[in-house]
Amino acid sequence: MSDHIDEAKLHAFIGKMLGDLGGAMSVPTVRIGLRLGLFTALAQGPATAEQLAARAGGLHARYVREWALAQAANGYVDYDPAAGTFSLSPEQAMVFVVPDSPVYLAGAYELVAAMIEAEGRVEQCFHDGSGVRWGDHAGCLFCATGAFFRPGYVNNIVQNWIPALDGMEAKLRKGAKVADVGCGVGFSTMLMAEAYPESLFIGYDFHEPSIKEARRHAEAHGLGERVRFEVSPAKAIDEDGFDLVTMYDCLHDMGDPRGCAAHIRQMLAPHGRWMVVEPVAGDAPGQNFNPVGRLYYNASTMICVPTSLDQEVGEGLGAQAGEARLSAIMREAGFTFVRRATEGPFNMVLEAA
Ligand SMILES: C[S@@+](CC[C@H](N)C(=O)[O-])C[C@H]1O[C@@H](n2cnc3c(N)ncnc32)[C@H](O)[C@@H]1O
């Protein structure tokens, strides 16, 4: 370490670290607030801590007061010192209360909790290069993942991503056969099925508990015969003739993305398309040193790379693989047409044929 300390740099860095630590320490209090319905209760209108405690079903007011002050210090709720009341702005409500808002972040907090719980397991992988099986990650990682991605899917799949594919929306409206590979708990599959009632959808994932959860969701939504969920590794799917194969935020998690790409090609009907939704990323790491890339690199260290390294080949693409590497894998598998169809703040959508 050099002796010279630049005081201004140090102050700026400590300021940043204080913000980061404050964010990290807010994770348990936010999760408690979400579970106990405190944010939802506050969305009904301004309240003192005592009123909020009562509104949330009779919680202990002293705890609610400290919680509300913590959230006010976080900037996650507003505080009126004159009235002694707390309140939630419409913007704060979008993040903590409205599940279909594009910026609902409850799932993100679940994901952080699962990452923290997995710390010891992943640390061991640094020594021996092993991976962590998707089903062996901490807590309910698969539920957290579903919840994390859901708001983006609810607001984009049907509105933006499918329409960006060449002629696909019209095909789906008429009646097409679709495979959603690596579907997890199936939110993406069900959103598509609800939007395109003439089409048939099959969701595949190698994680049985995810598929059970997806089947439960589909039944609750009354989607009947048009949606089916099957347990299968991507490379072992034994059905073909698909007009569209989708992969949402999962190609980079697979151990053998090249092998998967080649298999997807065999699954497609002659004019079929492959839609690959992946975390948005530039091709050079430095392009991803921004707030979104930061989230993805951390999640990738704890979740995506260990998941891939646990599988055969163990390519370990990581969540910030970038378009160039992903496109190269698709072309190697024999896809001659590959393009970035569209993108959003969190995802890019690649189309291949
Ligand atoms: C990050 S999650 C995304 C799940 C879902 N598509 C979503 O967006 O909510 C990655 C998914 O890929 C699945 N997966 C990983 N490797 C797989 C493989 N080789 N074959 C099938 N599924 C796989 C995992 O079980 C997990 O459900």
Short mmCIF file of C-alpha atoms and ligand atoms in Angstrom, two decimals:
data_model
loop_
_atom_site.label_atom_id
_atom_site.label_comp_id
_atom_site.label_asym_id
_atom_site.label_seq_id
_atom_site.Cartn_x
_atom_site.Cartn_y
_atom_site.Cartn_z
CA MET A 1 0.00 0.00 0.00
CA SER A 2 1.39 3.43 -0.87
CA ASP A 3 1.76 5.86 2.00
CA HIS A 4 -0.01 8.64 0.26
CA ILE A 5 -3.72 8.75 1.02
CA ASP A 6 -5.79 11.04 -1.14
CA GLU A 7 -8.28 12.32 1.46
CA ALA A 8 -10.87 13.37 -1.13
CA LYS A 9 -10.77 9.93 -2.76
CA LEU A 10 -11.01 8.24 0.61
CA HIS A 11 -14.04 10.31 1.60
CA ALA A 12 -15.77 9.63 -1.67
CA PHE A 13 -15.09 5.90 -1.33
CA ILE A 14 -16.27 5.74 2.28
CA GLY A 15 -19.40 7.64 1.26
CA LYS A 16 -20.09 5.01 -1.37
CA MET A 17 -19.39 2.18 1.07
CA LEU A 18 -21.76 3.67 3.64
CA GLY A 19 -24.49 3.72 1.03
CA ASP A 20 -23.73 0.15 0.02
CA LEU A 21 -23.70 -1.12 3.60
CA GLY A 22 -26.93 0.72 4.35
CA GLY A 23 -28.50 -1.04 1.37
CA ALA A 24 -27.18 -4.41 2.55
CA MET A 25 -28.43 -3.87 6.10
CA SER A 26 -31.86 -2.91 4.80
CA VAL A 27 -32.34 -6.39 3.31
CA PRO A 28 -33.73 -8.07 6.46
CA THR A 29 -35.90 -5.10 7.46
CA VAL A 30 -37.36 -4.78 3.96
CA ARG A 31 -38.10 -8.51 3.84
CA ILE A 32 -39.84 -8.33 7.22
CA GLY A 33 -41.87 -5.37 5.98
CA LEU A 34 -42.87 -7.24 2.84
CA ARG A 35 -43.84 -10.41 4.70
CA LEU A 36 -45.78 -8.60 7.44
CA GLY A 37 -47.62 -6.41 4.94
CA LEU A 38 -46.23 -3.17 6.39
CA PHE A 39 -45.55 -1.55 3.01
CA THR A 40 -49.00 -2.59 1.78
CA ALA A 41 -50.64 -1.21 4.93
CA LEU A 42 -48.77 2.07 4.51
CA ALA A 43 -49.93 2.32 0.90
CA GLN A 44 -53.46 2.86 2.28
CA GLY A 45 -52.38 6.33 3.51
CA PRO A 46 -50.18 8.16 6.03
CA ALA A 47 -49.99 6.59 9.48
CA THR A 48 -48.19 6.95 12.77
CA ALA A 49 -46.24 3.90 13.85
CA GLU A 50 -49.10 2.95 16.19
CA GLN A 51 -51.69 3.30 13.43
CA LEU A 52 -49.50 1.31 11.06
CA ALA A 53 -49.02 -1.45 13.63
CA ALA A 54 -52.78 -1.70 14.06
CA ARG A 55 -53.44 -1.52 10.32
CA ALA A 56 -51.01 -4.37 9.67
CA GLY A 57 -53.09 -6.65 11.88
CA GLY A 58 -52.02 -5.80 15.41
CA LEU A 59 -48.23 -5.82 15.37
CA HIS A 60 -46.08 -4.61 18.25
CA ALA A 61 -45.91 -0.80 17.86
CA ARG A 62 -42.39 -0.37 19.21
CA TYR A 63 -40.97 -2.67 16.55
CA VAL A 64 -43.07 -1.06 13.84
CA ARG A 65 -41.82 2.38 14.89
CA GLU A 66 -38.16 1.36 14.62
CA TRP A 67 -38.87 -0.38 11.32
CA ALA A 68 -40.62 2.67 9.91
CA LEU A 69 -37.78 4.97 11.01
CA ALA A 70 -35.29 2.59 9.37
CA GLN A 71 -37.29 2.69 6.12
CA ALA A 72 -37.49 6.48 6.31
CA ALA A 73 -33.71 6.61 6.78
CA ASN A 74 -33.40 4.24 3.82
CA GLY A 75 -35.54 6.61 1.77
CA TYR A 76 -37.99 3.75 1.15
CA VAL A 77 -40.91 5.51 2.93
CA ASP A 78 -41.52 9.20 3.63
CA TYR A 79 -41.71 10.76 7.09
CA ASP A 80 -43.60 13.88 8.16
CA PRO A 81 -41.95 15.03 11.41
CA ALA A 82 -44.68 17.58 12.20
CA ALA A 83 -47.48 15.02 12.02
CA GLY A 84 -45.30 12.10 13.14
CA THR A 85 -46.63 10.06 10.25
CA PHE A 86 -45.06 7.77 7.68
CA SER A 87 -46.31 7.42 4.11
CA LEU A 88 -45.56 5.74 0.83
CA SER A 89 -45.28 7.69 -2.43
CA PRO A 90 -46.71 6.19 -5.63
CA GLU A 91 -43.14 5.54 -6.80
CA GLN A 92 -42.20 3.73 -3.57
CA ALA A 93 -45.43 1.73 -3.86
CA MET A 94 -44.43 0.55 -7.34
CA VAL A 95 -41.29 -0.98 -5.85
CA PHE A 96 -42.74 -2.51 -2.67
CA VAL A 97 -46.49 -3.00 -3.15
CA VAL A 98 -47.57 -3.46 -6.77
CA PRO A 99 -46.60 -6.98 -7.93
CA ASP A 100 -47.24 -6.31 -11.63
CA SER A 101 -45.29 -3.05 -11.74
CA PRO A 102 -42.15 -3.31 -13.87
CA VAL A 103 -40.05 -2.23 -10.88
CA TYR A 104 -41.55 -4.45 -8.16
CA LEU A 105 -38.45 -5.60 -6.25
CA ALA A 106 -39.71 -8.05 -3.62
CA GLY A 107 -38.20 -10.95 -5.58
CA ALA A 108 -34.84 -9.20 -5.70
CA TYR A 109 -34.75 -9.16 -1.90
CA GLU A 110 -35.52 -12.89 -1.80
CA LEU A 111 -32.68 -13.49 -4.21
CA VAL A 112 -30.25 -11.52 -2.05
CA ALA A 113 -31.28 -13.56 0.99
CA ALA A 114 -30.73 -16.83 -0.92
CA MET A 115 -27.30 -15.61 -2.05
CA ILE A 116 -26.24 -14.80 1.49
CA GLU A 117 -27.42 -18.20 2.69
CA ALA A 118 -25.35 -19.91 -0.03
CA GLU A 119 -22.14 -18.16 0.97
CA GLY A 120 -20.41 -21.15 2.65
CA ARG A 121 -21.31 -23.56 -0.11
CA VAL A 122 -20.06 -21.29 -2.89
CA GLU A 123 -16.90 -20.42 -0.95
CA GLN A 124 -16.00 -24.11 -0.96
CA CYS A 125 -16.30 -24.13 -4.76
CA PHE A 126 -13.52 -21.54 -4.96
CA HIS A 127 -11.16 -24.15 -3.50
CA ASP A 128 -12.12 -27.18 -5.54
CA GLY A 129 -13.72 -25.75 -8.68
CA SER A 130 -16.88 -27.74 -8.11
CA GLY A 131 -20.35 -26.33 -8.72
CA VAL A 132 -23.65 -26.15 -6.88
CA ARG A 133 -26.61 -28.10 -8.21
CA TRP A 134 -29.56 -25.80 -8.95
CA GLY A 135 -31.69 -27.69 -6.44
CA ASP A 136 -29.00 -27.54 -3.75
CA HIS A 137 -28.71 -23.77 -3.60
CA ALA A 138 -29.80 -22.15 -0.38
CA GLY A 139 -33.33 -21.34 0.70
CA CYS A 140 -35.89 -21.32 -2.03
CA LEU A 141 -33.63 -19.99 -4.75
CA PHE A 142 -35.94 -21.23 -7.46
CA CYS A 143 -38.96 -19.39 -5.99
CA ALA A 144 -36.85 -16.25 -5.51
CA THR A 145 -35.62 -16.44 -9.10
CA GLY A 146 -39.16 -16.75 -10.41
CA ALA A 147 -40.26 -13.78 -8.32
CA PHE A 148 -37.21 -11.72 -9.34
CA PHE A 149 -37.77 -12.10 -13.07
CA ARG A 150 -41.59 -12.05 -13.06
CA PRO A 151 -42.11 -8.23 -13.18
CA GLY A 152 -39.84 -7.97 -16.22
CA TYR A 153 -41.70 -10.79 -17.95
CA VAL A 154 -45.18 -9.47 -17.10
CA ASN A 155 -44.27 -6.15 -18.68
CA ASN A 156 -42.19 -7.27 -21.65
CA ILE A 157 -42.70 -10.75 -23.05
CA VAL A 158 -46.02 -10.11 -24.78
CA GLN A 159 -45.70 -6.33 -25.13
CA ASN A 160 -42.15 -6.06 -26.47
CA TRP A 161 -40.13 -9.24 -26.86
CA ILE A 162 -42.36 -11.54 -28.94
CA PRO A 163 -43.43 -8.65 -31.24
CA ALA A 164 -39.73 -7.95 -31.89
CA LEU A 165 -39.32 -11.39 -33.50
CA ASP A 166 -39.84 -11.65 -37.22
CA GLY A 167 -43.49 -12.62 -37.85
CA MET A 168 -43.77 -14.62 -34.61
CA GLU A 169 -46.64 -12.74 -33.01
CA ALA A 170 -48.94 -13.45 -35.97
CA LYS A 171 -47.94 -17.15 -35.90
CA LEU A 172 -48.71 -17.40 -32.19
CA ARG A 173 -52.09 -15.75 -32.66
CA LYS A 174 -52.97 -18.28 -35.36
CA GLY A 175 -51.74 -21.29 -33.44
CA ALA A 176 -48.15 -22.43 -32.96
CA LYS A 177 -46.19 -24.96 -30.92
CA VAL A 178 -43.81 -23.45 -28.38
CA ALA A 179 -41.18 -24.88 -26.02
CA ASP A 180 -40.05 -22.77 -23.06
CA VAL A 181 -36.74 -24.39 -22.09
CA GLY A 182 -35.32 -23.79 -18.59
CA CYS A 183 -38.74 -22.46 -17.65
CA GLY A 184 -38.25 -22.62 -13.87
CA VAL A 185 -41.57 -22.09 -12.10
CA GLY A 186 -43.17 -21.28 -15.45
CA PHE A 187 -44.19 -17.62 -15.21
CA SER A 188 -42.90 -16.96 -18.73
CA THR A 189 -44.69 -20.02 -20.14
CA MET A 190 -48.00 -19.04 -18.57
CA LEU A 191 -47.80 -15.41 -19.65
CA MET A 192 -47.35 -16.56 -23.25
CA ALA A 193 -50.12 -19.14 -22.93
CA GLU A 194 -52.56 -16.57 -21.60
CA ALA A 195 -51.74 -14.13 -24.41
CA TYR A 196 -51.94 -16.64 -27.27
CA PRO A 197 -54.90 -18.96 -26.62
CA GLU A 198 -54.62 -20.73 -30.00
CA SER A 199 -51.09 -21.98 -29.32
CA LEU A 200 -49.65 -24.95 -27.43
CA PHE A 201 -46.92 -24.46 -24.82
CA ILE A 202 -44.57 -26.93 -23.20
CA GLY A 203 -42.27 -25.79 -20.41
CA TYR A 204 -39.14 -27.84 -19.71
CA ASP A 205 -36.73 -27.66 -16.80
CA PHE A 206 -34.40 -30.20 -15.22
CA HIS A 207 -35.39 -29.14 -11.70
CA GLU A 208 -38.39 -31.20 -10.56
CA PRO A 209 -39.59 -28.92 -7.72
CA SER A 210 -39.73 -26.00 -10.19
CA ILE A 211 -41.81 -28.05 -12.59
CA LYS A 212 -44.17 -29.11 -9.79
CA GLU A 213 -44.63 -25.45 -8.87
CA ALA A 214 -45.20 -24.54 -12.53
CA ARG A 215 -47.88 -27.25 -12.84
CA ARG A 216 -49.57 -25.92 -9.71
CA HIS A 217 -49.58 -22.38 -11.17
CA ALA A 218 -50.95 -23.58 -14.49
CA GLU A 219 -53.76 -25.45 -12.78
CA ALA A 220 -54.61 -22.40 -10.65
CA HIS A 221 -54.80 -20.32 -13.86
CA GLY A 222 -57.08 -22.87 -15.52
CA LEU A 223 -54.80 -23.17 -18.55
CA GLY A 224 -55.83 -26.77 -19.19
CA GLU A 225 -54.40 -28.88 -21.99
CA ARG A 226 -52.69 -26.03 -23.81
CA VAL A 227 -49.87 -25.86 -21.28
CA ARG A 228 -47.75 -28.78 -20.18
CA PHE A 229 -44.66 -28.88 -17.98
CA GLU A 230 -42.04 -31.60 -18.22
CA VAL A 231 -38.92 -32.41 -16.21
CA SER A 232 -36.03 -32.65 -18.66
CA PRO A 233 -32.49 -31.39 -19.13
CA ALA A 234 -32.40 -29.12 -22.18
CA LYS A 235 -30.30 -31.54 -24.23
CA ALA A 236 -32.62 -34.47 -23.53
CA ILE A 237 -35.92 -32.96 -24.71
CA ASP A 238 -37.36 -35.58 -27.02
CA GLU A 239 -40.02 -33.59 -28.83
CA ASP A 240 -39.62 -31.53 -32.00
CA GLY A 241 -41.57 -29.55 -34.58
CA PHE A 242 -41.54 -26.35 -32.49
CA ASP A 243 -42.33 -23.05 -34.21
CA LEU A 244 -40.71 -21.20 -31.35
CA VAL A 245 -38.28 -22.20 -28.61
CA THR A 246 -37.81 -19.67 -25.85
CA MET A 247 -35.12 -19.53 -23.19
CA TYR A 248 -35.51 -16.92 -20.50
CA ASP A 249 -32.46 -16.06 -18.43
CA CYS A 250 -31.12 -19.60 -18.41
CA LEU A 251 -28.79 -20.34 -21.36
CA HIS A 252 -25.79 -19.01 -19.46
CA ASP A 253 -26.71 -21.21 -16.45
CA MET A 254 -26.41 -24.37 -18.51
CA GLY A 255 -23.27 -26.48 -18.34
CA ASP A 256 -23.16 -27.10 -22.06
CA PRO A 257 -24.76 -24.14 -23.84
CA ARG A 258 -23.21 -25.24 -27.15
CA GLY A 259 -24.71 -28.71 -26.87
CA CYS A 260 -28.02 -27.17 -25.87
CA ALA A 261 -27.96 -24.82 -28.85
CA ALA A 262 -27.35 -27.74 -31.20
CA HIS A 263 -30.21 -29.67 -29.63
CA ILE A 264 -32.59 -26.70 -29.84
CA ARG A 265 -31.84 -26.53 -33.56
CA GLN A 266 -33.03 -30.14 -33.92
CA MET A 267 -36.20 -29.30 -31.99
CA LEU A 268 -37.29 -26.51 -34.35
CA ALA A 269 -39.76 -26.88 -37.21
CA PRO A 270 -38.35 -25.82 -40.63
CA HIS A 271 -39.21 -22.12 -40.17
CA GLY A 272 -38.93 -22.15 -36.41
CA ARG A 273 -37.15 -19.52 -34.33
CA TRP A 274 -35.15 -19.57 -31.13
CA MET A 275 -35.62 -16.62 -28.78
CA VAL A 276 -32.90 -16.28 -26.16
CA VAL A 277 -33.51 -13.74 -23.42
CA GLU A 278 -30.31 -13.07 -21.51
CA PRO A 279 -29.13 -10.48 -19.01
CA VAL A 280 -28.15 -7.34 -20.91
CA ALA A 281 -24.38 -7.01 -21.14
CA GLY A 282 -21.65 -5.44 -23.21
CA ASP A 283 -18.97 -7.69 -24.68
CA ALA A 284 -16.10 -6.17 -22.68
CA PRO A 285 -16.31 -6.52 -18.86
CA GLY A 286 -15.67 -2.80 -18.38
CA GLN A 287 -18.93 -2.06 -20.21
CA ASN A 288 -20.77 -3.87 -17.41
CA PHE A 289 -19.34 -1.95 -14.48
CA ASN A 290 -22.62 -0.16 -13.90
CA PRO A 291 -25.52 -0.72 -11.42
CA VAL A 292 -27.20 -3.44 -13.50
CA GLY A 293 -23.95 -5.23 -14.39
CA ARG A 294 -22.96 -5.08 -10.74
CA LEU A 295 -26.11 -6.95 -9.71
CA TYR A 296 -25.56 -9.53 -12.41
CA TYR A 297 -21.84 -10.12 -11.70
CA ASN A 298 -22.59 -10.71 -8.01
CA ALA A 299 -25.52 -13.02 -8.76
CA SER A 300 -23.41 -14.77 -11.36
CA THR A 301 -20.64 -15.48 -8.83
CA MET A 302 -23.09 -16.93 -6.32
CA ILE A 303 -25.64 -18.60 -8.62
CA CYS A 304 -25.00 -18.78 -12.37
CA VAL A 305 -21.38 -19.89 -12.53
CA PRO A 306 -21.78 -22.53 -9.76
CA THR A 307 -24.91 -23.84 -11.52
CA SER A 308 -23.09 -24.22 -14.82
CA LEU A 309 -19.91 -25.67 -13.31
CA ASP A 310 -22.00 -28.36 -11.63
CA GLN A 311 -23.08 -29.72 -15.02
CA GLU A 312 -21.28 -31.62 -17.77
CA VAL A 313 -18.85 -29.49 -19.81
CA GLY A 314 -19.15 -26.70 -17.22
CA GLU A 315 -18.78 -23.84 -19.68
CA GLY A 316 -19.49 -21.26 -16.98
CA LEU A 317 -20.55 -18.47 -19.33
CA GLY A 318 -21.65 -16.23 -16.46
CA ALA A 319 -24.56 -13.80 -16.46
CA GLN A 320 -22.60 -11.14 -18.32
CA ALA A 321 -21.51 -13.24 -21.29
CA GLY A 322 -22.43 -10.55 -23.80
CA GLU A 323 -23.96 -10.72 -27.26
CA ALA A 324 -20.79 -11.64 -29.15
CA ARG A 325 -20.08 -14.81 -27.14
CA LEU A 326 -23.73 -15.87 -27.11
CA SER A 327 -24.11 -15.29 -30.86
CA ALA A 328 -20.93 -17.24 -31.56
CA ILE A 329 -22.33 -20.22 -29.64
CA MET A 330 -25.54 -20.03 -31.66
CA ARG A 331 -23.70 -19.84 -34.98
CA GLU A 332 -21.42 -22.74 -34.02
CA ALA A 333 -24.56 -24.79 -33.44
CA GLY A 334 -25.62 -24.14 -37.03
CA PHE A 335 -27.91 -21.13 -36.69
CA THR A 336 -27.16 -18.95 -39.72
CA PHE A 337 -29.35 -16.01 -38.73
CA VAL A 338 -28.65 -14.42 -35.33
CA ARG A 339 -29.57 -10.91 -34.29
CA ARG A 340 -30.35 -8.80 -31.25
CA ALA A 341 -34.09 -8.35 -31.74
CA THR A 342 -34.54 -5.89 -28.88
CA GLU A 343 -33.36 -5.05 -25.40
CA GLY A 344 -34.48 -3.44 -22.16
CA PRO A 345 -32.64 -2.11 -19.13
CA PHE A 346 -32.14 -5.63 -17.73
CA ASN A 347 -32.34 -7.99 -20.70
CA MET A 348 -31.37 -8.42 -24.30
CA VAL A 349 -33.39 -10.56 -26.68
CA LEU A 350 -31.55 -12.57 -29.30
CA GLU A 351 -33.35 -14.23 -32.21
CA ALA A 352 -31.86 -17.15 -34.08
CA ALA A 353 -32.95 -19.29 -37.02
C1 LIG B 1 -32.04 -18.33 -13.60
S1 LIG B 1 -33.17 -19.64 -13.69
C2 LIG B 1 -34.39 -18.99 -14.82
C3 LIG B 1 -35.69 -19.72 -14.71
C4 LIG B 1 -36.83 -19.15 -15.56
N1 LIG B 1 -36.56 -19.22 -16.99
C5 LIG B 1 -37.11 -17.74 -15.15
O1 LIG B 1 -36.70 -16.85 -15.90
O2 LIG B 1 -37.69 -17.51 -14.10
C6 LIG B 1 -32.33 -20.85 -14.65
C7 LIG B 1 -33.14 -22.10 -14.91
O3 LIG B 1 -32.41 -22.94 -15.78
C8 LIG B 1 -32.62 -24.28 -15.38
N2 LIG B 1 -31.52 -25.06 -15.93
C9 LIG B 1 -30.19 -24.90 -15.72
N3 LIG B 1 -29.50 -25.80 -16.44
C10 LIG B 1 -30.41 -26.56 -17.11
C11 LIG B 1 -30.30 -27.62 -18.04
N4 LIG B 1 -29.12 -28.09 -18.41
N5 LIG B 1 -31.44 -28.13 -18.56
C12 LIG B 1 -32.64 -27.65 -18.19
N6 LIG B 1 -32.82 -26.64 -17.33
C13 LIG B 1 -31.70 -26.08 -16.80
C14 LIG B 1 -32.67 -24.21 -13.87
O4 LIG B 1 -33.30 -25.32 -13.30
C15 LIG B 1 -33.45 -22.90 -13.66
O5 LIG B 1 -34.82 -23.13 -13.59
#
